[in-house]
Tab-separated table of C-alpha atoms in Angstrom:
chain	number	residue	atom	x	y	z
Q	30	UNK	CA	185.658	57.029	167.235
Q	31	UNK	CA	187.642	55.174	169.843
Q	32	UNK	CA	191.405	55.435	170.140
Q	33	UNK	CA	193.729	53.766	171.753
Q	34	UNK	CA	196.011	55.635	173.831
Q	35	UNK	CA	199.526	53.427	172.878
Q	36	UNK	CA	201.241	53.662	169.430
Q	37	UNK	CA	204.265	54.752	167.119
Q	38	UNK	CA	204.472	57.324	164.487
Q	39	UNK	CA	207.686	57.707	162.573
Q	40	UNK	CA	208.087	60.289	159.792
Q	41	UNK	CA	211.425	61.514	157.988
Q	42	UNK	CA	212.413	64.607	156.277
Q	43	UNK	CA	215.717	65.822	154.380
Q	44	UNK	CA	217.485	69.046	154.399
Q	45	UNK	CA	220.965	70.120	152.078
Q	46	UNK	CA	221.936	66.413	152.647
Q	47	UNK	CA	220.439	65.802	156.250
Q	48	UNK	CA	217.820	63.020	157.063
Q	49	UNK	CA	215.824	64.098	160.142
Q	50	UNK	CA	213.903	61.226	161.543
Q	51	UNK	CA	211.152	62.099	164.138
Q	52	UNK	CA	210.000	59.054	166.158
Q	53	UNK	CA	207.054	59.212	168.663
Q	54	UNK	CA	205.865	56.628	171.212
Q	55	UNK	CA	202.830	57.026	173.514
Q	56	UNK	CA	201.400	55.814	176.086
Q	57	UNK	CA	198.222	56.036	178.223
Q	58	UNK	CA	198.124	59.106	180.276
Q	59	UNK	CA	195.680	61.257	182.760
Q	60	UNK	CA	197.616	64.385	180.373
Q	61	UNK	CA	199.417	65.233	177.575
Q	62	UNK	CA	203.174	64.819	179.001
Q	63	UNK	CA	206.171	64.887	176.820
Q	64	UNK	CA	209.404	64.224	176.560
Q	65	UNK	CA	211.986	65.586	173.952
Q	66	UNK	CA	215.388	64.169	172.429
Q	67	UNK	CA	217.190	66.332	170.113
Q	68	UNK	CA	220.999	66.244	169.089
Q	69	UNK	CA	222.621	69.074	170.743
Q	70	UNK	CA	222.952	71.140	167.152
Q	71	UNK	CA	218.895	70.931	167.516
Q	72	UNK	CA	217.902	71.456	171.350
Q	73	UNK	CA	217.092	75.264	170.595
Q	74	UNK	CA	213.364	73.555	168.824
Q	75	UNK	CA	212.609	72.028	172.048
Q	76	UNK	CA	210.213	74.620	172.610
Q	77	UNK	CA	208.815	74.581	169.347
Q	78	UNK	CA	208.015	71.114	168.914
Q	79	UNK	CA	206.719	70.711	172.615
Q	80	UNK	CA	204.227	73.169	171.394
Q	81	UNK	CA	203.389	71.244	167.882
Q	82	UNK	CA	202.281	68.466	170.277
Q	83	UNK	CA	200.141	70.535	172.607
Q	84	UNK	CA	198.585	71.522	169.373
Q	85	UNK	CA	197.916	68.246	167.759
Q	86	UNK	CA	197.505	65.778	171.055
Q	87	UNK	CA	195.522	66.564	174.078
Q	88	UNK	CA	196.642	63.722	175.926
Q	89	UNK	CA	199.378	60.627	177.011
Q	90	UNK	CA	202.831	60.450	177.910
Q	91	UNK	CA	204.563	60.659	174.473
Q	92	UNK	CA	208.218	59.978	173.835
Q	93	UNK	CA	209.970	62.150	170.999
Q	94	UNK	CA	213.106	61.367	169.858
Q	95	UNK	CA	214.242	63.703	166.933
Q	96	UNK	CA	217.900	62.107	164.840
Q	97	UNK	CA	219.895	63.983	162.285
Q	98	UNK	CA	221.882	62.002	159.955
Q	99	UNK	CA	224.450	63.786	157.809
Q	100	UNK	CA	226.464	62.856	154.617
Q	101	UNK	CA	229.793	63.045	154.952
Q	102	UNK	CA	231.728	66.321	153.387
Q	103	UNK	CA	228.235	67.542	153.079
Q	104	UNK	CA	227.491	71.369	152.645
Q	105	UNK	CA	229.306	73.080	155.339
Q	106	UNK	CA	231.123	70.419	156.665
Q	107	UNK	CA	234.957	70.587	156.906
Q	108	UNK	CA	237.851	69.243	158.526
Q	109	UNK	CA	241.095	71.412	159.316
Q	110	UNK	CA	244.454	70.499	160.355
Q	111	UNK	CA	244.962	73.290	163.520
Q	112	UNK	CA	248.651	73.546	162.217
Q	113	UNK	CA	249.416	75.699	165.793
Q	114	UNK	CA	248.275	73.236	167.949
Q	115	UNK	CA	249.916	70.335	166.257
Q	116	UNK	CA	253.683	72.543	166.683
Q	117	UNK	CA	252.779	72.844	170.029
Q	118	UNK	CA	252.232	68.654	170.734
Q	119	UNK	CA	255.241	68.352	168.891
Q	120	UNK	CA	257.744	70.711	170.956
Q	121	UNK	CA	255.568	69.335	173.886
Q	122	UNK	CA	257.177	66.364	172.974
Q	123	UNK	CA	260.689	66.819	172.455
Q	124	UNK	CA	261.126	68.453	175.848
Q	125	UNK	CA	259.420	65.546	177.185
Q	126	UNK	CA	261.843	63.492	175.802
Q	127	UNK	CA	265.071	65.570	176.757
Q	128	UNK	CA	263.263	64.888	179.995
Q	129	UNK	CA	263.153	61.533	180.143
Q	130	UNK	CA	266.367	61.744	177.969
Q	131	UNK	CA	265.240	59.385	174.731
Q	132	UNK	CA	264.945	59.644	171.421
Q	133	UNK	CA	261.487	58.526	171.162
Q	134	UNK	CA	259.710	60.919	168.586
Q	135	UNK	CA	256.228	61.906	168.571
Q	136	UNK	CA	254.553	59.445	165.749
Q	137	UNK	CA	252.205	60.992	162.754
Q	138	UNK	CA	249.436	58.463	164.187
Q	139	UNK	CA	249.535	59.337	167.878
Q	140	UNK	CA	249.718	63.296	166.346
Q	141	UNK	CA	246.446	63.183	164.442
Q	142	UNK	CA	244.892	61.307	167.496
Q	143	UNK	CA	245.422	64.167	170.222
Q	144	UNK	CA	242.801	66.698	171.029
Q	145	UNK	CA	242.492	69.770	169.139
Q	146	UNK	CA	245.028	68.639	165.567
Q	147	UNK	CA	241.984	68.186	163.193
Q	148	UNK	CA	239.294	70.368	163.955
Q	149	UNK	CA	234.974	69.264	162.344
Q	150	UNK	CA	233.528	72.539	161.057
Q	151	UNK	CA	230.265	73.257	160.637
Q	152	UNK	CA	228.868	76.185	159.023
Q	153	UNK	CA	226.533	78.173	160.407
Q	154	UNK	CA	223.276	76.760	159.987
Q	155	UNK	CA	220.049	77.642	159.072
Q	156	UNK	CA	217.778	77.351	162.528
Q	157	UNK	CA	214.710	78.244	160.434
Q	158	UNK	CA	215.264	75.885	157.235
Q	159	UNK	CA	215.919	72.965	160.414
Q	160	UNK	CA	212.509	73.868	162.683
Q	161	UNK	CA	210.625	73.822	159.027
Q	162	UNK	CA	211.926	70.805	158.169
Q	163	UNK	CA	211.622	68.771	161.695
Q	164	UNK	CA	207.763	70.133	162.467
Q	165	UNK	CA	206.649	69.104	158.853
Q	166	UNK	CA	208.219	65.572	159.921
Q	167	UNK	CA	206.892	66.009	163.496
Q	168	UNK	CA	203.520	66.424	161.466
Q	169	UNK	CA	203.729	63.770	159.716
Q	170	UNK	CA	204.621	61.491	162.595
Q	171	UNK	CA	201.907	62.655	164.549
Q	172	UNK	CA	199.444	61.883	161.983
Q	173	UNK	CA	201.137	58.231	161.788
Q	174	UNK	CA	200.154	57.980	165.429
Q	175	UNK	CA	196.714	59.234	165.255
Q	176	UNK	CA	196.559	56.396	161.981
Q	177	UNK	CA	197.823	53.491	164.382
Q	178	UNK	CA	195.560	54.850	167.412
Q	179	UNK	CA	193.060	54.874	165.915
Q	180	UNK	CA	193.703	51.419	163.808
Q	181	UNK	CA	194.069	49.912	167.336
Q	182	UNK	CA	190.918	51.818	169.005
Q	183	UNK	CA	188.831	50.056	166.484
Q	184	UNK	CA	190.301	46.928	167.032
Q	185	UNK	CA	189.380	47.529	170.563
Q	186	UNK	CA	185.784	48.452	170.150
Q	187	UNK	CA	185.427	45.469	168.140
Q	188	UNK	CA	186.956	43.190	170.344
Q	189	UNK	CA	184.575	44.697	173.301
Q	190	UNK	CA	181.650	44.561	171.167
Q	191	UNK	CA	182.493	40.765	170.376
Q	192	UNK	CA	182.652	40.287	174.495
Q	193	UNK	CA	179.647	41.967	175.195
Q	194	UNK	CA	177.588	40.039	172.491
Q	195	UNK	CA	178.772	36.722	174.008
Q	196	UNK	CA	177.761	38.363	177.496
Q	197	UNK	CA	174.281	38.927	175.731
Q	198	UNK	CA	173.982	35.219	173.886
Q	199	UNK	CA	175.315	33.814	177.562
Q	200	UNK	CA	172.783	35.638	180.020
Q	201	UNK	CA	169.848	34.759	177.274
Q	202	UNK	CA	170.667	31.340	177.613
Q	203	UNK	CA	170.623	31.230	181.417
Q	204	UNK	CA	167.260	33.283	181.083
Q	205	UNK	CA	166.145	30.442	178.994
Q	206	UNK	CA	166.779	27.902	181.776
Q	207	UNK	CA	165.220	30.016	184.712
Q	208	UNK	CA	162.190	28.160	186.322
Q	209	UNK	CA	159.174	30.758	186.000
């Protein structure tokens, strides 16, 4: 069967709370060349999902792009106030103003603004539960590609088919009007 060598897969998978979306674009190419996206959290499956291609396509230049959404407050996910830190801005502060000598205080909203006073935490999470999760997805998108590739290599077979017929009726009516 013919494919075509351009076309989209998108699949999505969920996790404790998490929505991976895997998104793949290709395009015609002499080989199979790839090229990965991954949140930072993920980049360790780079590897592993350059290989699920090299298993499933043999050729094109295919653009990856895994996301990660996350609920807010999921599992694992925390916020804390680095009490130590925020002391610190705050006598920071006051000598800064004895400095300047004013009595300008350090506000709650410019506090809880500076770097470091609330700290995201993440727990530790589960690499192998994640790669499971984005290579069934990466799967599944693949298999939406092949779908579309091949949905668009029959419309192109049928299309040339169509040309070459009207290439047949045309040069049997010339052959019609040839002198013998």
């Amino acid at each position: 069967m013919t494919k075509s060598m351009t076309g989209f897969g998108k699949a999505t998978g969920a996790l404790d709370g998490q929505e991976i979306t895997v998104e793949i674009s290709a395009v015609n190419h002499r080989y199979l060349d790839t090229s990965v996206r991954t949140p930072n959290a993920l980049s360790a499956l780079e590897p592993d999902i350059k290989q699920c291609l090299r298993d499933h396509v043999s050729r094109g230049k295919l653009f990856v792009n895994v996301n990660r959404k996350r609920r807010l407050g999921g599992p694992g996910q925390g916020v804390r106030f680095d009490t130590a830190t925020a002391k610190e801005y705050i006598r920071a502060s006051k000598e800064l103003s004895r400095l300047l000598n004013t009595d300008e205080p350090l506000s709650l909203n410019v506090l809880a603004q500076l770097d470091g006073v609330f700290v995201c935490e993440d727990a530790e999470e589960d690499m192998d539960a994640l790669r499971a999760v984005v290579l069934a997805a990466l799967k599944e998108c693949i298999a939406n590609l092949d779908a579309m590739r091949q949905s668009e290599g029959k419309a192109l077979a049928d299309d040339i088919r169509d040309r070459v017929n009207t290439v047949r009726r045309v040069l049997s009516a010339i052959e019609q009007r040839l002198p013998e």
